[in-house]
PDB file of C-alpha atoms and ligand atoms in Angstrom:
ATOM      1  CA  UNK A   1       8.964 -10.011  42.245  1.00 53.00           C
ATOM      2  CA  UNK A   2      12.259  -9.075  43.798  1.00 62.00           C
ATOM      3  CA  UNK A   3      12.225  -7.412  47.003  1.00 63.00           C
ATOM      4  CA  UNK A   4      13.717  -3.381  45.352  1.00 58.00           C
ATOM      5  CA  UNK A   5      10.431  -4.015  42.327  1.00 61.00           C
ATOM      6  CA  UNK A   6       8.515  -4.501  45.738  1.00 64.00           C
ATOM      7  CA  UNK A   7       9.850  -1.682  47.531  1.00 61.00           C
ATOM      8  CA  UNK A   8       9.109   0.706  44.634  1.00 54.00           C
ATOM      9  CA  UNK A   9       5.760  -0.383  44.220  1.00 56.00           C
ATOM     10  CA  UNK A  10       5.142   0.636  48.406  1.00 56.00           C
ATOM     11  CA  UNK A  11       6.791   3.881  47.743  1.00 56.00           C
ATOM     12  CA  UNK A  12       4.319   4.672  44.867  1.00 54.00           C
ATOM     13  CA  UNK A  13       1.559   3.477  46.600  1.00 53.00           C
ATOM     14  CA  UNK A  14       2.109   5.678  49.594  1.00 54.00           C
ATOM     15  CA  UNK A  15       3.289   8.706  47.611  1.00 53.00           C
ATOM     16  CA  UNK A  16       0.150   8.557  45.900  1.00 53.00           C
ATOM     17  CA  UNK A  17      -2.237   7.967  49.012  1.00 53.00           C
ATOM     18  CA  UNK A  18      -0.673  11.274  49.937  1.00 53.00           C
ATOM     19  CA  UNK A  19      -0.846  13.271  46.911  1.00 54.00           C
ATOM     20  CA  UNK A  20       2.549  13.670  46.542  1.00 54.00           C
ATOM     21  CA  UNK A  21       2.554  12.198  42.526  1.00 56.00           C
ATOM     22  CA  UNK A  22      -1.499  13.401  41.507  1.00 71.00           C
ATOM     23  CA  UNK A  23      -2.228  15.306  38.998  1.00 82.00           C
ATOM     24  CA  UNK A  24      -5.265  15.613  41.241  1.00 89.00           C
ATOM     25  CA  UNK A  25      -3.293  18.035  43.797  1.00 92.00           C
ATOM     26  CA  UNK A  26      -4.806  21.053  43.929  1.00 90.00           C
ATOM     27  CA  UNK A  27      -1.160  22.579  44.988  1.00 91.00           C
ATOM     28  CA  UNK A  28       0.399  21.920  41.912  1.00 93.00           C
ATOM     29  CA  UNK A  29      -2.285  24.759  40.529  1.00 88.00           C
ATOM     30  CA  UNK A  30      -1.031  27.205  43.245  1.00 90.00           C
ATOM     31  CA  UNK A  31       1.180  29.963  42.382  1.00 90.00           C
ATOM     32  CA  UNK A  32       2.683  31.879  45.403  1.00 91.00           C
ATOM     33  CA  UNK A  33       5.121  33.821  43.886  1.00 91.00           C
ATOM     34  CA  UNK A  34       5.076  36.889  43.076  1.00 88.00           C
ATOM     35  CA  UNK A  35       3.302  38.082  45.873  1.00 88.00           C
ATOM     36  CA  UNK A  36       1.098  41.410  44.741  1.00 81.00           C
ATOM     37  CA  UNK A  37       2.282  44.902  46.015  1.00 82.00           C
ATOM     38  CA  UNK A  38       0.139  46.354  49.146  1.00 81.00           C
ATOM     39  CA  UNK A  39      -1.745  49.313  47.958  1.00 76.00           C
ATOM     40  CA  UNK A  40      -3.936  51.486  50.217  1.00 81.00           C
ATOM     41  CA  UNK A  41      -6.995  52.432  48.540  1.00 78.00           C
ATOM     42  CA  UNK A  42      -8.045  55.877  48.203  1.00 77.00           C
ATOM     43  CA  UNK A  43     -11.521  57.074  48.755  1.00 76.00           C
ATOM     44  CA  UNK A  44     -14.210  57.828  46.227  1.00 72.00           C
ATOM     45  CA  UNK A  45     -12.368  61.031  46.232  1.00 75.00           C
ATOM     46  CA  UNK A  46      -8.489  60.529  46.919  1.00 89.00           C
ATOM     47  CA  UNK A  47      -5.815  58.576  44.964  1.00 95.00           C
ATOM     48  CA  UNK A  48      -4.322  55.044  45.805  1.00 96.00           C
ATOM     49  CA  UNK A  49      -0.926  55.227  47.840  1.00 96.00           C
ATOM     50  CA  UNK A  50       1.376  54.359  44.559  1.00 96.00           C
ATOM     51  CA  UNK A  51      -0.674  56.755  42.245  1.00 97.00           C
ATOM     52  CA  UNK A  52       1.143  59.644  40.819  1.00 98.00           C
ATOM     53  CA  UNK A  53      -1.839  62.557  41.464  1.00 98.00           C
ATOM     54  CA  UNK A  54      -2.231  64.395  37.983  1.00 98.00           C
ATOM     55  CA  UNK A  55      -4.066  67.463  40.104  1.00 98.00           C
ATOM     56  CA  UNK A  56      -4.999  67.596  43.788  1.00 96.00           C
ATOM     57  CA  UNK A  57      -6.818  71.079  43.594  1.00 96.00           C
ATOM     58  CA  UNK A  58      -3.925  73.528  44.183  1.00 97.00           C
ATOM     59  CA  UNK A  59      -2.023  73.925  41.757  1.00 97.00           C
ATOM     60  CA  UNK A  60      -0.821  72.940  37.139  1.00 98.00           C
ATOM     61  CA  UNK A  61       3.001  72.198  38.123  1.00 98.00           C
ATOM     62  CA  UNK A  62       2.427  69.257  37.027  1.00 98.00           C
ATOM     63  CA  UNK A  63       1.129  70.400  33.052  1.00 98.00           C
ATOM     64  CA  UNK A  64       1.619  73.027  30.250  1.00 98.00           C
ATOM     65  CA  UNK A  65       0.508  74.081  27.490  1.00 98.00           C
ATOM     66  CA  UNK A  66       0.563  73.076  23.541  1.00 98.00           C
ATOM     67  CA  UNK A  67       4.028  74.864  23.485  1.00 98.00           C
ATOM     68  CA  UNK A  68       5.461  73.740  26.528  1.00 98.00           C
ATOM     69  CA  UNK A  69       4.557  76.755  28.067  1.00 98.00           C
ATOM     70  CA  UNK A  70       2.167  77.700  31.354  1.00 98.00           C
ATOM     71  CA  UNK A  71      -1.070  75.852  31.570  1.00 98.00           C
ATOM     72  CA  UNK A  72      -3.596  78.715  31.002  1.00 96.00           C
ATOM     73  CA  UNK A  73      -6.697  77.066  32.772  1.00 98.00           C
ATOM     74  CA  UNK A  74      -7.809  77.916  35.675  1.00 98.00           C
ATOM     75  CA  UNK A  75      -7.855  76.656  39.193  1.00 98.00           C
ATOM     76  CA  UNK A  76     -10.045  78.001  41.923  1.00 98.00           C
ATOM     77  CA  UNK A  77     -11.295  76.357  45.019  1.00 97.00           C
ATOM     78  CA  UNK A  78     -10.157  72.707  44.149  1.00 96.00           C
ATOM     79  CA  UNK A  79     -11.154  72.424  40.982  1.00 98.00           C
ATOM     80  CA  UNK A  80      -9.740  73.033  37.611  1.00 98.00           C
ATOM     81  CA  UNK A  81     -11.906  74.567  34.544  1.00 98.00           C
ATOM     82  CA  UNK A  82     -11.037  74.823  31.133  1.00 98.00           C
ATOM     83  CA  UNK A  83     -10.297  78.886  29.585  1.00 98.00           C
ATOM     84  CA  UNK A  84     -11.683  78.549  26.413  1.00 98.00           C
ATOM     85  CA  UNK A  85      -9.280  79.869  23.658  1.00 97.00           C
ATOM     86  CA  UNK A  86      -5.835  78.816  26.209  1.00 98.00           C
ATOM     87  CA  UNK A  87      -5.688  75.574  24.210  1.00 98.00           C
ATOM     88  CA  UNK A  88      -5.292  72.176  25.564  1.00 98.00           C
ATOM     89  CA  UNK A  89      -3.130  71.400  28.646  1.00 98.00           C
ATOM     90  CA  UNK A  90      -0.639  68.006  28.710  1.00 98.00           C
ATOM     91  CA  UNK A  91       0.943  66.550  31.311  1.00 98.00           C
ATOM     92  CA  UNK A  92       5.040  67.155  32.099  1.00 98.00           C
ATOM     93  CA  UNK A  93       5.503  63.951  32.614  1.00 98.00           C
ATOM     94  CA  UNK A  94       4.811  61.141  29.477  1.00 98.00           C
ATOM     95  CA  UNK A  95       2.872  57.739  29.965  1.00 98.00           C
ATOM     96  CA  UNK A  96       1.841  54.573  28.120  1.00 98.00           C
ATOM     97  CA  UNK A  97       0.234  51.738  29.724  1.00 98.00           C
ATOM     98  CA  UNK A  98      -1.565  53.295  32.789  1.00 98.00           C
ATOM     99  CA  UNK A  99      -4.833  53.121  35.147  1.00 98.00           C
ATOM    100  CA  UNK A 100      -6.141  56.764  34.976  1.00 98.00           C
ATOM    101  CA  UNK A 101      -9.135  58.536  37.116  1.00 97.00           C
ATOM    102  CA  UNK A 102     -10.280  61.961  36.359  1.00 98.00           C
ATOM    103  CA  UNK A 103     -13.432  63.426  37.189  1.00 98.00           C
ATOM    104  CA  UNK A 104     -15.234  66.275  35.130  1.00 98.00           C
ATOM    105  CA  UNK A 105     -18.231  68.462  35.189  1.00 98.00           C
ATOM    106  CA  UNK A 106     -20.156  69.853  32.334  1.00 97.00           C
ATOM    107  CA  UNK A 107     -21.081  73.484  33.172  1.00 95.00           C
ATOM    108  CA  UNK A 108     -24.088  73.779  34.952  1.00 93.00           C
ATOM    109  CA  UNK A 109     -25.476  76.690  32.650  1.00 94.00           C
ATOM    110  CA  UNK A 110     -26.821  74.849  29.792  1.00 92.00           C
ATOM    111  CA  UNK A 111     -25.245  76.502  26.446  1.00 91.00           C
ATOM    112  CA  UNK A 112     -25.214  74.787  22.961  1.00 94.00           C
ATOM    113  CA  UNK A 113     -26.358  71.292  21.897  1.00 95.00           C
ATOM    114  CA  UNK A 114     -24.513  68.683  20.014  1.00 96.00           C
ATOM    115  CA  UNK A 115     -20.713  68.520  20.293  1.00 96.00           C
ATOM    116  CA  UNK A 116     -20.681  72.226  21.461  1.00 97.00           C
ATOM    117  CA  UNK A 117     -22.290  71.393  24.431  1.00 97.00           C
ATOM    118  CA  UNK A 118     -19.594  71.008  27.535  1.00 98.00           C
ATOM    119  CA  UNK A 119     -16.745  69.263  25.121  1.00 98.00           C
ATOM    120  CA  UNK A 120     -13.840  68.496  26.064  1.00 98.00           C
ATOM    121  CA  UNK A 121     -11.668  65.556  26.485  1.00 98.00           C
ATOM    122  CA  UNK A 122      -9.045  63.116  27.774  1.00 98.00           C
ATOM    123  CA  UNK A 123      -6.209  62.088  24.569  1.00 98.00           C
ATOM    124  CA  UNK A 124      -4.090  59.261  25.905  1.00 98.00           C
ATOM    125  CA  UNK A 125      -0.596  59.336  24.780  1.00 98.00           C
ATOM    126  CA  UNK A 126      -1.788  62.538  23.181  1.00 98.00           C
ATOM    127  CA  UNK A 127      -3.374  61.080  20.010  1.00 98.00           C
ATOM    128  CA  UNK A 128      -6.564  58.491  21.523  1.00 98.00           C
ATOM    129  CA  UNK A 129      -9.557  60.346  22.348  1.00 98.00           C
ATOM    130  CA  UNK A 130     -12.284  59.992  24.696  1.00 98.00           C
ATOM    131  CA  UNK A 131     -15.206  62.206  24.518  1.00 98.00           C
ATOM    132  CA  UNK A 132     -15.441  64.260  27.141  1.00 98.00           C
ATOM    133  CA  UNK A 133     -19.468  65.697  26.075  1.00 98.00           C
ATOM    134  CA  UNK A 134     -22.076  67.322  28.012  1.00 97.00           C
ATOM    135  CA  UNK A 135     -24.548  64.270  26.867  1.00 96.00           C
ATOM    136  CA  UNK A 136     -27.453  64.118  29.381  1.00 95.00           C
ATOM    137  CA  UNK A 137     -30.483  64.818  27.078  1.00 94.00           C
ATOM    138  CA  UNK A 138     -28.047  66.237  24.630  1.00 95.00           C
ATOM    139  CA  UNK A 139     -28.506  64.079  21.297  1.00 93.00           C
ATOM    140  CA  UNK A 140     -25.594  63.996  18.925  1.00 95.00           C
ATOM    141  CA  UNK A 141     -23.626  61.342  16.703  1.00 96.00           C
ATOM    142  CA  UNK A 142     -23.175  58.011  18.826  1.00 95.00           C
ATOM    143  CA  UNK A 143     -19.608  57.619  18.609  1.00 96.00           C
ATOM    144  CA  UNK A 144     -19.342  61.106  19.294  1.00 96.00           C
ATOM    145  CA  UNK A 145     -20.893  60.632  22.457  1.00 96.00           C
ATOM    146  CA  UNK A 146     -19.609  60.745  26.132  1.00 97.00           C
ATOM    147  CA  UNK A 147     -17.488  58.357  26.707  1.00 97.00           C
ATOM    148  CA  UNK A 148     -17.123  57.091  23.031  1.00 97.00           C
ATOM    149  CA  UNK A 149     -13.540  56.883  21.698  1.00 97.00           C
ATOM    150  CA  UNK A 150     -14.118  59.303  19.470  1.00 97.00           C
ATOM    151  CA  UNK A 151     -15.310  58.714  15.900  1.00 97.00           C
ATOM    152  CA  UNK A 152     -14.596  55.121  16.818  1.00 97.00           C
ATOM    153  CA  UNK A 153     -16.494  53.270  19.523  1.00 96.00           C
ATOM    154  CA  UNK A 154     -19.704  53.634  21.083  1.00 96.00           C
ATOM    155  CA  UNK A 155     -19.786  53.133  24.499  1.00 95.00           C
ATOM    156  CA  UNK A 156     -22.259  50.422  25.459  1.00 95.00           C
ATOM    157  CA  UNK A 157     -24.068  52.751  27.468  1.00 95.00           C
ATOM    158  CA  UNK A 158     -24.924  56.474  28.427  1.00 95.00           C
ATOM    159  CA  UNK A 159     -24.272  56.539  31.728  1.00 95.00           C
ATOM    160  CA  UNK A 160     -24.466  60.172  32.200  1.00 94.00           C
ATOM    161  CA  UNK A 161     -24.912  62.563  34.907  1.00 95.00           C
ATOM    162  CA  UNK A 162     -26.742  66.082  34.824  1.00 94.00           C
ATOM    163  CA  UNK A 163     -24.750  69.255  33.936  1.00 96.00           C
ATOM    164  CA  UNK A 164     -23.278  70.275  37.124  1.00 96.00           C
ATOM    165  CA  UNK A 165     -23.070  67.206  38.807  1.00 95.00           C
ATOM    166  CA  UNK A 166     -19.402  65.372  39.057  1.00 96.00           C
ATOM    167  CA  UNK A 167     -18.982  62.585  36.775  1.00 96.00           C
ATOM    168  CA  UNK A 168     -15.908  59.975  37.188  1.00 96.00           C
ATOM    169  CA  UNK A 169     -13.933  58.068  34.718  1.00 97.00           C
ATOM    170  CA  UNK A 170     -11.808  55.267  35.732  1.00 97.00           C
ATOM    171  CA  UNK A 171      -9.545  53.932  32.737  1.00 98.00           C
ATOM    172  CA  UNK A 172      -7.324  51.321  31.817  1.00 98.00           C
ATOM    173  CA  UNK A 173      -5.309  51.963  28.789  1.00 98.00           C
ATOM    174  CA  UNK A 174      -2.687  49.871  27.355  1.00 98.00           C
ATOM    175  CA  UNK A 175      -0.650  51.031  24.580  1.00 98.00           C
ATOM    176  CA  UNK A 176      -0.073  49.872  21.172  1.00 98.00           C
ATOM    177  CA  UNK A 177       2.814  48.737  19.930  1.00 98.00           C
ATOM    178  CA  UNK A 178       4.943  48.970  17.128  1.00 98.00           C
ATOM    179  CA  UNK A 179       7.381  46.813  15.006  1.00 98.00           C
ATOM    180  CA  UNK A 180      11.175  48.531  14.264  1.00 97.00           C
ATOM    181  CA  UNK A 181       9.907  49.385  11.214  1.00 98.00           C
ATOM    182  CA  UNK A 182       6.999  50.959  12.190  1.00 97.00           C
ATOM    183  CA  UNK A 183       4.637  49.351  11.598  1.00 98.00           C
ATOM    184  CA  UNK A 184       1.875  48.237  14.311  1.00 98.00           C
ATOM    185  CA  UNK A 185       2.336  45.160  16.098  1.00 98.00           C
ATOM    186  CA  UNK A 186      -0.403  45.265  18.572  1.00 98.00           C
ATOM    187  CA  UNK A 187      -3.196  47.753  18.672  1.00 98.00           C
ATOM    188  CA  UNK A 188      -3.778  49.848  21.666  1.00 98.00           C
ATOM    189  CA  UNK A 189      -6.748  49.052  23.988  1.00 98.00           C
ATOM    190  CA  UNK A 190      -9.082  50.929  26.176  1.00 98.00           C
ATOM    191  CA  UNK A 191     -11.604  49.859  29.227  1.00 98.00           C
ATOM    192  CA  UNK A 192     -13.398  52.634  30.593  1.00 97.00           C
ATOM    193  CA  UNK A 193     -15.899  52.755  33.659  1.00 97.00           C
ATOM    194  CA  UNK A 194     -17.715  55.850  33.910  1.00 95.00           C
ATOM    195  CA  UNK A 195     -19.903  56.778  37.037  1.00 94.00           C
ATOM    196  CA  UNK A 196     -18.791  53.497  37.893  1.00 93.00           C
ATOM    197  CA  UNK A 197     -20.396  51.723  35.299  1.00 94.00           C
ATOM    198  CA  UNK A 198     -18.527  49.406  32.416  1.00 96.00           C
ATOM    199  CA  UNK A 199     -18.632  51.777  28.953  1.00 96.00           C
ATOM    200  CA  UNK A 200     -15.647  50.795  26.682  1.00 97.00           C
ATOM    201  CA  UNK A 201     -15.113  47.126  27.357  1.00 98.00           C
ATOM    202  CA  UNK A 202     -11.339  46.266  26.379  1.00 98.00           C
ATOM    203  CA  UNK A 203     -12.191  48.524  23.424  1.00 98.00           C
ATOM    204  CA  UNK A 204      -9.323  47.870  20.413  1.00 98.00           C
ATOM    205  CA  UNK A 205      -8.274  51.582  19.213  1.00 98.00           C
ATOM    206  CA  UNK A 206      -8.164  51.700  15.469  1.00 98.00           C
ATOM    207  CA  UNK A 207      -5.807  54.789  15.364  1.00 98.00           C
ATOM    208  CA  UNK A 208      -5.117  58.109  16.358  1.00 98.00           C
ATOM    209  CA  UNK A 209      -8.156  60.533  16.858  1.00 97.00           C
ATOM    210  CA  UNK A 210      -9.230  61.912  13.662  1.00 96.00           C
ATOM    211  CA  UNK A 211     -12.012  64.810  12.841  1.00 95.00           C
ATOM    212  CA  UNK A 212     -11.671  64.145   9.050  1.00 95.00           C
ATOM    213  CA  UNK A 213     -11.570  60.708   7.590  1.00 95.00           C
ATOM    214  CA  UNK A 214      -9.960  57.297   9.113  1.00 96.00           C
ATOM    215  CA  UNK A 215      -7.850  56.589  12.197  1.00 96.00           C
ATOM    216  CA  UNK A 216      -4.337  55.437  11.589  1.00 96.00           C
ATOM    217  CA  UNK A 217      -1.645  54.140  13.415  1.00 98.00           C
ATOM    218  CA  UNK A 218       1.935  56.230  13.165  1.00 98.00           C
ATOM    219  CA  UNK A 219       4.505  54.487  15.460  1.00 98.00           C
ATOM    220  CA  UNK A 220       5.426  56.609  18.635  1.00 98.00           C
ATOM    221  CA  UNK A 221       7.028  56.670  22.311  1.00 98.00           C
ATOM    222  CA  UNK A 222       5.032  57.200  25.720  1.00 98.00           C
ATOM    223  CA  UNK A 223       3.216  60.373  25.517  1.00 98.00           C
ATOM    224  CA  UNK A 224       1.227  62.959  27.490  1.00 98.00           C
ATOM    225  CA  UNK A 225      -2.303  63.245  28.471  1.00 98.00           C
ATOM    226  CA  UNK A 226      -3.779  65.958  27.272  1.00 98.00           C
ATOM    227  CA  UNK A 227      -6.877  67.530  27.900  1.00 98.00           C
ATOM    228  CA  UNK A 228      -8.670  69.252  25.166  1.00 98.00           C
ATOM    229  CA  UNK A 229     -10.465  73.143  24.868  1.00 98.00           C
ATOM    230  CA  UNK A 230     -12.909  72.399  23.157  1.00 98.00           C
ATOM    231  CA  UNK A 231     -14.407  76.016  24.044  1.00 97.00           C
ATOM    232  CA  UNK A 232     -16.905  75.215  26.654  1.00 97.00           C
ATOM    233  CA  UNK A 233     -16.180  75.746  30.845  1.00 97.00           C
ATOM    234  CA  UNK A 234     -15.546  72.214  31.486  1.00 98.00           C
ATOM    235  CA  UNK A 235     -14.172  71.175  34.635  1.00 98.00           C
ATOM    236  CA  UNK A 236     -11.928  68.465  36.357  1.00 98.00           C
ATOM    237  CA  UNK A 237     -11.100  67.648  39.847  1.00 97.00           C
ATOM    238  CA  UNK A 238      -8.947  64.593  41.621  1.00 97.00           C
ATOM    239  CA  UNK A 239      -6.509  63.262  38.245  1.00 98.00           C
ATOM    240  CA  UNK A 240      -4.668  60.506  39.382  1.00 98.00           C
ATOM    241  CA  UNK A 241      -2.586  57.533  37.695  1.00 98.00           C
ATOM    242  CA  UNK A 242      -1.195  54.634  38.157  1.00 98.00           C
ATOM    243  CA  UNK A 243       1.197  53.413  35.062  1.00 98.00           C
ATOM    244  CA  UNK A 244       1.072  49.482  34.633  1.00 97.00           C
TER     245      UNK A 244
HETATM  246 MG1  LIG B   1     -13.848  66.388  22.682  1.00 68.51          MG
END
């Protein structure tokens, strides 16, 4: 063996005696870049510090109505309650892939049963429904349910809280997308925690929201929220998001 094979052969030996060629290296698994944003969390009942806040209690500047007109709800002391008959209300400002927290309240006076008891409800991007229902001992179709995207998934649990009482959902939405043509290429999916606990588990969305027959996909931009009169005094408090 000449004296550079010998050389060569020490190198290896030493590189390797230091981890500096193994596979075994647990540094070669690190990954230090990019280093994650600092966010300050919010209370149960504030937003994060890079959340856009939806409503804060005093004031709609931030939504309108179907026609692009003044949100007709109603806000009074913090809190924001739907006036039957004004129509839905949709945000200014349009979103796609986004973490969004809203809390609601079914009214505390008990009227209706069914879907006609405190309905209403969050459409992301304006077209994906989920339930907004009054459904604590309040029996109606499953996927019609609180927290079920509606007339499409179940949530894995009913996780709700009396009439009266605030109720949170925390969601994380991520838009579907389409081909130039049209046509989907990825379907639009939906996690949802509600009171904190896991209800729509990276849910795949079949379609838009539809009353009458079969969901369908029809290619579109970012979108509102929009949050539906469905007649009943439904309220919401503390809207925040965070687009991803
Ligand atoms: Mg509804």
């Amino acid at each position: 063996m000449n004296s550079l094979k010998k050389s060569v052969i020490l190198i290896a030996i030493f590189a390797s005696s230091f981890n500096l060629f193994s596979q075994d290296d647990p540094k070669l698994t690190e990954v230090w870049e990019p280093v994650p944003a600092i966010v300050t969390p919010g209370s149960a009942m504030s937003a994060p510090s890079d959340a856009i806040v939806l409503f804060d209690g005093s004031n709609l500047e931030l939504w309108q109505n179907a026609e692009g007109g003044k949100a007709g709800w109603v806000v009074k002391d913090a809190i924001l309650t739907v006036k039957p008959g004004t129509g839905i209300i949709k945000t200014k400002e349009l979103f796609s892939d986004c973490q969004l927290h809203i809390e609601w309240r079914s009214p505390v006076k008990i009227v209706g049963e069914g879907q006609g008891r405190g309905n209403s409800g969050i459409f992301l991007q304006s077209r994906y429904e989920l339930q907004v229902l009054d459904c604590y001992n309040n029996i109606t179709y499953s996927n019609g349910q609180a927290g079920s995207i509606y007339k499409q998934g179940i949530p894995l649990v009913n996780a709700c809280l009396k009439p009266g009482e605030w109720q949170i959902y925390d969601i994380i939405y991520k838009a579907p997308v389409f081909n130039e043509d049209g046509s989907l290429e990825t379907p639009a999916y939906i996690t949802v925690l509600h009171n904190g606990v896991l209800i729509q588990n990276h849910f795949e969305i079949k379609g838009s929201t539809e009353y009458i027959g079969q969901p369908k996909y029809k290619a579109h931009q970012k979108d509102a929220i929009i949050l539906q009169d469905h007649g009943n005094d439904v309220s919401y408090r503390n809207i925040w998001i965070r687009e991803l």
